[in-house]
Amino acid sequence: LFSTNSSYAACATTGLNWYDIASATITAISPNSFMNCTALKAVCECEKYAAGKWDAIPYVDCSAVYNEEAGEVTVFVVNRNMKESVTLDLGLEGFTVESVLEHKIVNHDDMKATNSVESQTVTARDGNAKADSVELEPHSYNMIRLKVK
């Protein structure tokens, strides 16, 4: 359970806990990157919003996988909030984080921006996650790859 100035969120997981979620980001990966991983159960509770016939859509959603052979946990987080960033404090139960191997962010100021063969306007870029926290930009998707033991 945790809280921030702008939002409340808590995630209960098997092998993974999240703290202080205030924003989220979007990340893209190669479909072959996580073939030998174990999915970790990650359940996020956070502020919700209504849209259309749905009245309880969480602003933040997350998932995670563990690659035992590589000694890595990869976390995927989406922030659906169109205006606010969120600080996500990571706490992984059962793991000791040694370092952040990679943090990728996908988002664009124009929500209708698209890619084509001629123009790649929406691309993944490097983020600056720390071993214990990450700032998630508005309407973004993040991939955070952590070296663990």
PDB file of C-alpha atoms in Angstrom:
ATOM      1  CA  LEU A   1       0.000   0.000   0.000  1.00  0.00           C
ATOM      2  CA  PHE A   2       1.310   3.416  -0.827  1.00  0.00           C
ATOM      3  CA  SER A   3       0.229   6.926  -1.629  1.00  0.00           C
ATOM      4  CA  THR A   4       1.547   9.964  -3.441  1.00  0.00           C
ATOM      5  CA  ASN A   5       0.432  13.583  -3.667  1.00  0.00           C
ATOM      6  CA  SER A   6      -1.350  13.024  -6.971  1.00  0.00           C
ATOM      7  CA  SER A   7      -2.642   9.478  -6.699  1.00  0.00           C
ATOM      8  CA  TYR A   8      -2.994   6.347  -4.636  1.00  0.00           C
ATOM      9  CA  ALA A   9      -1.805   2.980  -5.814  1.00  0.00           C
ATOM     10  CA  ALA A  10      -0.821  -0.381  -4.465  1.00  0.00           C
ATOM     11  CA  CYS A  11       0.155  -3.611  -6.120  1.00  0.00           C
ATOM     12  CA  ALA A  12       0.164  -7.017  -4.520  1.00  0.00           C
ATOM     13  CA  THR A  13       2.151  -9.611  -6.399  1.00  0.00           C
ATOM     14  CA  THR A  14       3.799 -12.962  -6.239  1.00  0.00           C
ATOM     15  CA  GLY A  15       7.521 -12.217  -6.197  1.00  0.00           C
ATOM     16  CA  LEU A  16       7.064  -8.520  -7.015  1.00  0.00           C
ATOM     17  CA  ASN A  17       5.774  -5.458  -5.188  1.00  0.00           C
ATOM     18  CA  TRP A  18       5.278  -1.903  -6.434  1.00  0.00           C
ATOM     19  CA  TYR A  19       5.246   1.261  -4.404  1.00  0.00           C
ATOM     20  CA  ASP A  20       4.426   4.947  -4.985  1.00  0.00           C
ATOM     21  CA  ILE A  21       2.934   4.850  -8.432  1.00  0.00           C
ATOM     22  CA  ALA A  22       2.209   8.382  -9.622  1.00  0.00           C
ATOM     23  CA  SER A  23       2.644   7.975 -13.405  1.00  0.00           C
ATOM     24  CA  ALA A  24       3.279   5.304 -16.025  1.00  0.00           C
ATOM     25  CA  THR A  25       4.933   4.771 -19.370  1.00  0.00           C
ATOM     26  CA  ILE A  26       4.696   2.481 -22.409  1.00  0.00           C
ATOM     27  CA  THR A  27       7.399   0.172 -23.757  1.00  0.00           C
ATOM     28  CA  ALA A  28       7.828  -2.060 -26.788  1.00  0.00           C
ATOM     29  CA  ILE A  29       9.889  -5.254 -27.024  1.00  0.00           C
ATOM     30  CA  SER A  30      10.804  -7.923 -29.507  1.00  0.00           C
ATOM     31  CA  PRO A  31       8.368 -10.847 -29.258  1.00  0.00           C
ATOM     32  CA  ASN A  32      11.280 -13.302 -29.020  1.00  0.00           C
ATOM     33  CA  SER A  33      13.007 -11.557 -26.099  1.00  0.00           C
ATOM     34  CA  PHE A  34      11.033 -13.251 -23.328  1.00  0.00           C
ATOM     35  CA  MET A  35      10.380 -16.779 -24.560  1.00  0.00           C
ATOM     36  CA  ASN A  36      12.030 -18.530 -21.593  1.00  0.00           C
ATOM     37  CA  CYS A  37      10.570 -16.408 -18.828  1.00  0.00           C
ATOM     38  CA  THR A  38       8.225 -17.014 -15.949  1.00  0.00           C
ATOM     39  CA  ALA A  39       5.302 -14.620 -15.721  1.00  0.00           C
ATOM     40  CA  LEU A  40       5.077 -12.978 -12.319  1.00  0.00           C
ATOM     41  CA  LYS A  41       1.629 -12.173 -11.026  1.00  0.00           C
ATOM     42  CA  ALA A  42       1.472  -8.396 -10.779  1.00  0.00           C
ATOM     43  CA  VAL A  43      -1.776  -6.812  -9.633  1.00  0.00           C
ATOM     44  CA  CYS A  44      -1.971  -3.029  -9.496  1.00  0.00           C
ATOM     45  CA  GLU A  45      -4.522  -0.984  -7.607  1.00  0.00           C
ATOM     46  CA  CYS A  46      -4.567   2.733  -8.390  1.00  0.00           C
ATOM     47  CA  GLU A  47      -6.862   5.629  -9.157  1.00  0.00           C
ATOM     48  CA  LYS A  48      -9.406   4.907 -11.851  1.00  0.00           C
ATOM     49  CA  TYR A  49     -11.262   6.899 -14.476  1.00  0.00           C
ATOM     50  CA  ALA A  50     -14.427   6.445 -16.515  1.00  0.00           C
ATOM     51  CA  ALA A  51     -14.612   6.238 -20.310  1.00  0.00           C
ATOM     52  CA  GLY A  52     -17.655   5.295 -22.333  1.00  0.00           C
ATOM     53  CA  LYS A  53     -19.481   2.388 -20.736  1.00  0.00           C
ATOM     54  CA  TRP A  54     -16.562   1.582 -18.425  1.00  0.00           C
ATOM     55  CA  ASP A  55     -16.418   3.357 -15.095  1.00  0.00           C
ATOM     56  CA  ALA A  56     -13.338   1.890 -13.386  1.00  0.00           C
ATOM     57  CA  ILE A  57     -10.338   1.869 -15.722  1.00  0.00           C
ATOM     58  CA  PRO A  58      -7.041   1.954 -13.786  1.00  0.00           C
ATOM     59  CA  TYR A  59      -4.605   4.705 -14.776  1.00  0.00           C
ATOM     60  CA  VAL A  60      -1.639   2.381 -14.210  1.00  0.00           C
ATOM     61  CA  ASP A  61      -1.325  -1.210 -15.342  1.00  0.00           C
ATOM     62  CA  CYS A  62       1.681  -3.487 -15.018  1.00  0.00           C
ATOM     63  CA  SER A  63       3.092  -6.920 -15.726  1.00  0.00           C
ATOM     64  CA  ALA A  64       6.451  -8.587 -15.112  1.00  0.00           C
ATOM     65  CA  VAL A  65       8.476 -11.619 -16.160  1.00  0.00           C
ATOM     66  CA  TYR A  66      11.461 -13.387 -14.602  1.00  0.00           C
ATOM     67  CA  ASN A  67      14.250 -14.882 -16.721  1.00  0.00           C
ATOM     68  CA  GLU A  68      15.994 -17.213 -14.297  1.00  0.00           C
ATOM     69  CA  GLU A  69      18.764 -18.150 -16.752  1.00  0.00           C
ATOM     70  CA  ALA A  70      19.730 -14.509 -17.338  1.00  0.00           C
ATOM     71  CA  GLY A  71      19.003 -13.392 -13.766  1.00  0.00           C
ATOM     72  CA  GLU A  72      16.654 -10.657 -14.966  1.00  0.00           C
ATOM     73  CA  VAL A  73      13.234  -9.294 -14.083  1.00  0.00           C
ATOM     74  CA  THR A  74      11.533  -7.226 -16.787  1.00  0.00           C
ATOM     75  CA  VAL A  75       8.705  -4.937 -15.772  1.00  0.00           C
ATOM     76  CA  PHE A  76       6.157  -3.482 -18.203  1.00  0.00           C
ATOM     77  CA  VAL A  77       4.127  -0.466 -17.074  1.00  0.00           C
ATOM     78  CA  VAL A  78       1.534   1.680 -18.826  1.00  0.00           C
ATOM     79  CA  ASN A  79       0.388   5.100 -17.620  1.00  0.00           C
ATOM     80  CA  ARG A  80      -2.986   5.956 -19.121  1.00  0.00           C
ATOM     81  CA  ASN A  81      -3.096   9.376 -17.476  1.00  0.00           C
ATOM     82  CA  MET A  82      -2.999  11.907 -20.295  1.00  0.00           C
ATOM     83  CA  LYS A  83      -1.597  14.777 -18.210  1.00  0.00           C
ATOM     84  CA  GLU A  84       0.268  13.545 -15.121  1.00  0.00           C
ATOM     85  CA  SER A  85       3.539  11.736 -14.633  1.00  0.00           C
ATOM     86  CA  VAL A  86       3.823   9.126 -11.895  1.00  0.00           C
ATOM     87  CA  THR A  87       6.783   8.148  -9.765  1.00  0.00           C
ATOM     88  CA  LEU A  88       6.919   4.374  -9.493  1.00  0.00           C
ATOM     89  CA  ASP A  89       8.971   2.991  -6.611  1.00  0.00           C
ATOM     90  CA  LEU A  90       9.946  -0.607  -7.293  1.00  0.00           C
ATOM     91  CA  GLY A  91      10.301  -3.199  -4.571  1.00  0.00           C
ATOM     92  CA  LEU A  92      10.872  -6.770  -5.699  1.00  0.00           C
ATOM     93  CA  GLU A  93      10.240  -9.323  -2.974  1.00  0.00           C
ATOM     94  CA  GLY A  94      12.493 -12.342  -3.257  1.00  0.00           C
ATOM     95  CA  PHE A  95      14.997 -10.532  -5.496  1.00  0.00           C
ATOM     96  CA  THR A  96      17.920  -8.222  -4.927  1.00  0.00           C
ATOM     97  CA  VAL A  97      18.256  -5.672  -7.724  1.00  0.00           C
ATOM     98  CA  GLU A  98      21.885  -5.311  -8.808  1.00  0.00           C
ATOM     99  CA  SER A  99      21.377  -2.812 -11.631  1.00  0.00           C
ATOM    100  CA  VAL A 100      19.067  -1.405 -14.286  1.00  0.00           C
ATOM    101  CA  LEU A 101      20.023  -2.997 -17.600  1.00  0.00           C
ATOM    102  CA  GLU A 102      17.582  -1.097 -19.792  1.00  0.00           C
ATOM    103  CA  HIS A 103      14.662   1.304 -19.628  1.00  0.00           C
ATOM    104  CA  LYS A 104      12.705   2.024 -22.801  1.00  0.00           C
ATOM    105  CA  ILE A 105       9.824   4.474 -23.161  1.00  0.00           C
ATOM    106  CA  VAL A 106       7.283   4.776 -25.945  1.00  0.00           C
ATOM    107  CA  ASN A 107       4.984   7.798 -26.144  1.00  0.00           C
ATOM    108  CA  HIS A 108       4.279  10.839 -28.297  1.00  0.00           C
ATOM    109  CA  ASP A 109       2.718  14.259 -27.670  1.00  0.00           C
ATOM    110  CA  ASP A 110       0.213  13.569 -30.438  1.00  0.00           C
ATOM    111  CA  MET A 111      -1.986  10.639 -29.384  1.00  0.00           C
ATOM    112  CA  LYS A 112      -2.947  10.087 -33.022  1.00  0.00           C
ATOM    113  CA  ALA A 113       0.653   9.879 -34.253  1.00  0.00           C
ATOM    114  CA  THR A 114       1.371   6.769 -36.299  1.00  0.00           C
ATOM    115  CA  ASN A 115       4.301   5.115 -37.995  1.00  0.00           C
ATOM    116  CA  SER A 116       4.552   4.183 -41.636  1.00  0.00           C
ATOM    117  CA  VAL A 117       7.193   2.762 -43.921  1.00  0.00           C
ATOM    118  CA  GLU A 118       8.153   6.311 -44.894  1.00  0.00           C
ATOM    119  CA  SER A 119       8.052   7.903 -41.432  1.00  0.00           C
ATOM    120  CA  GLN A 120       8.862   6.534 -37.987  1.00  0.00           C
ATOM    121  CA  THR A 121       7.495   9.269 -35.708  1.00  0.00           C
ATOM    122  CA  VAL A 122       6.734   7.115 -32.648  1.00  0.00           C
ATOM    123  CA  THR A 123       9.853   5.309 -31.473  1.00  0.00           C
ATOM    124  CA  ALA A 124      11.218   3.784 -28.278  1.00  0.00           C
ATOM    125  CA  ARG A 125      13.776   5.906 -26.484  1.00  0.00           C
ATOM    126  CA  ASP A 126      15.998   5.428 -23.467  1.00  0.00           C
ATOM    127  CA  GLY A 127      14.655   6.266 -20.029  1.00  0.00           C
ATOM    128  CA  ASN A 128      16.446   6.851 -16.741  1.00  0.00           C
ATOM    129  CA  ALA A 129      15.010   4.297 -14.334  1.00  0.00           C
ATOM    130  CA  LYS A 130      16.853   3.651 -11.085  1.00  0.00           C
ATOM    131  CA  ALA A 131      17.018   0.287  -9.348  1.00  0.00           C
ATOM    132  CA  ASP A 132      14.280   1.370  -6.941  1.00  0.00           C
ATOM    133  CA  SER A 133      12.192   3.933  -8.864  1.00  0.00           C
ATOM    134  CA  VAL A 134      11.189   5.308 -12.246  1.00  0.00           C
ATOM    135  CA  GLU A 135       9.373   8.441 -13.379  1.00  0.00           C
ATOM    136  CA  LEU A 136       6.603   7.409 -15.749  1.00  0.00           C
ATOM    137  CA  GLU A 137       5.601  10.013 -18.309  1.00  0.00           C
ATOM    138  CA  PRO A 138       1.959  10.736 -19.169  1.00  0.00           C
ATOM    139  CA  HIS A 139       0.266   8.365 -21.654  1.00  0.00           C
ATOM    140  CA  SER A 140       3.329   6.182 -21.996  1.00  0.00           C
ATOM    141  CA  TYR A 141       4.484   2.586 -21.924  1.00  0.00           C
ATOM    142  CA  ASN A 142       7.719   1.485 -20.222  1.00  0.00           C
ATOM    143  CA  MET A 143       9.908  -1.559 -20.209  1.00  0.00           C
ATOM    144  CA  ILE A 144      12.377  -1.759 -17.323  1.00  0.00           C
ATOM    145  CA  ARG A 145      14.862  -4.620 -17.404  1.00  0.00           C
ATOM    146  CA  LEU A 146      16.610  -5.304 -14.073  1.00  0.00           C
ATOM    147  CA  LYS A 147      19.597  -7.524 -13.218  1.00  0.00           C
ATOM    148  CA  VAL A 148      18.644  -9.475 -10.099  1.00  0.00           C
ATOM    149  CA  LYS A 149      19.915 -12.197  -7.842  1.00  0.00           C
TER     150      LYS A 149
END
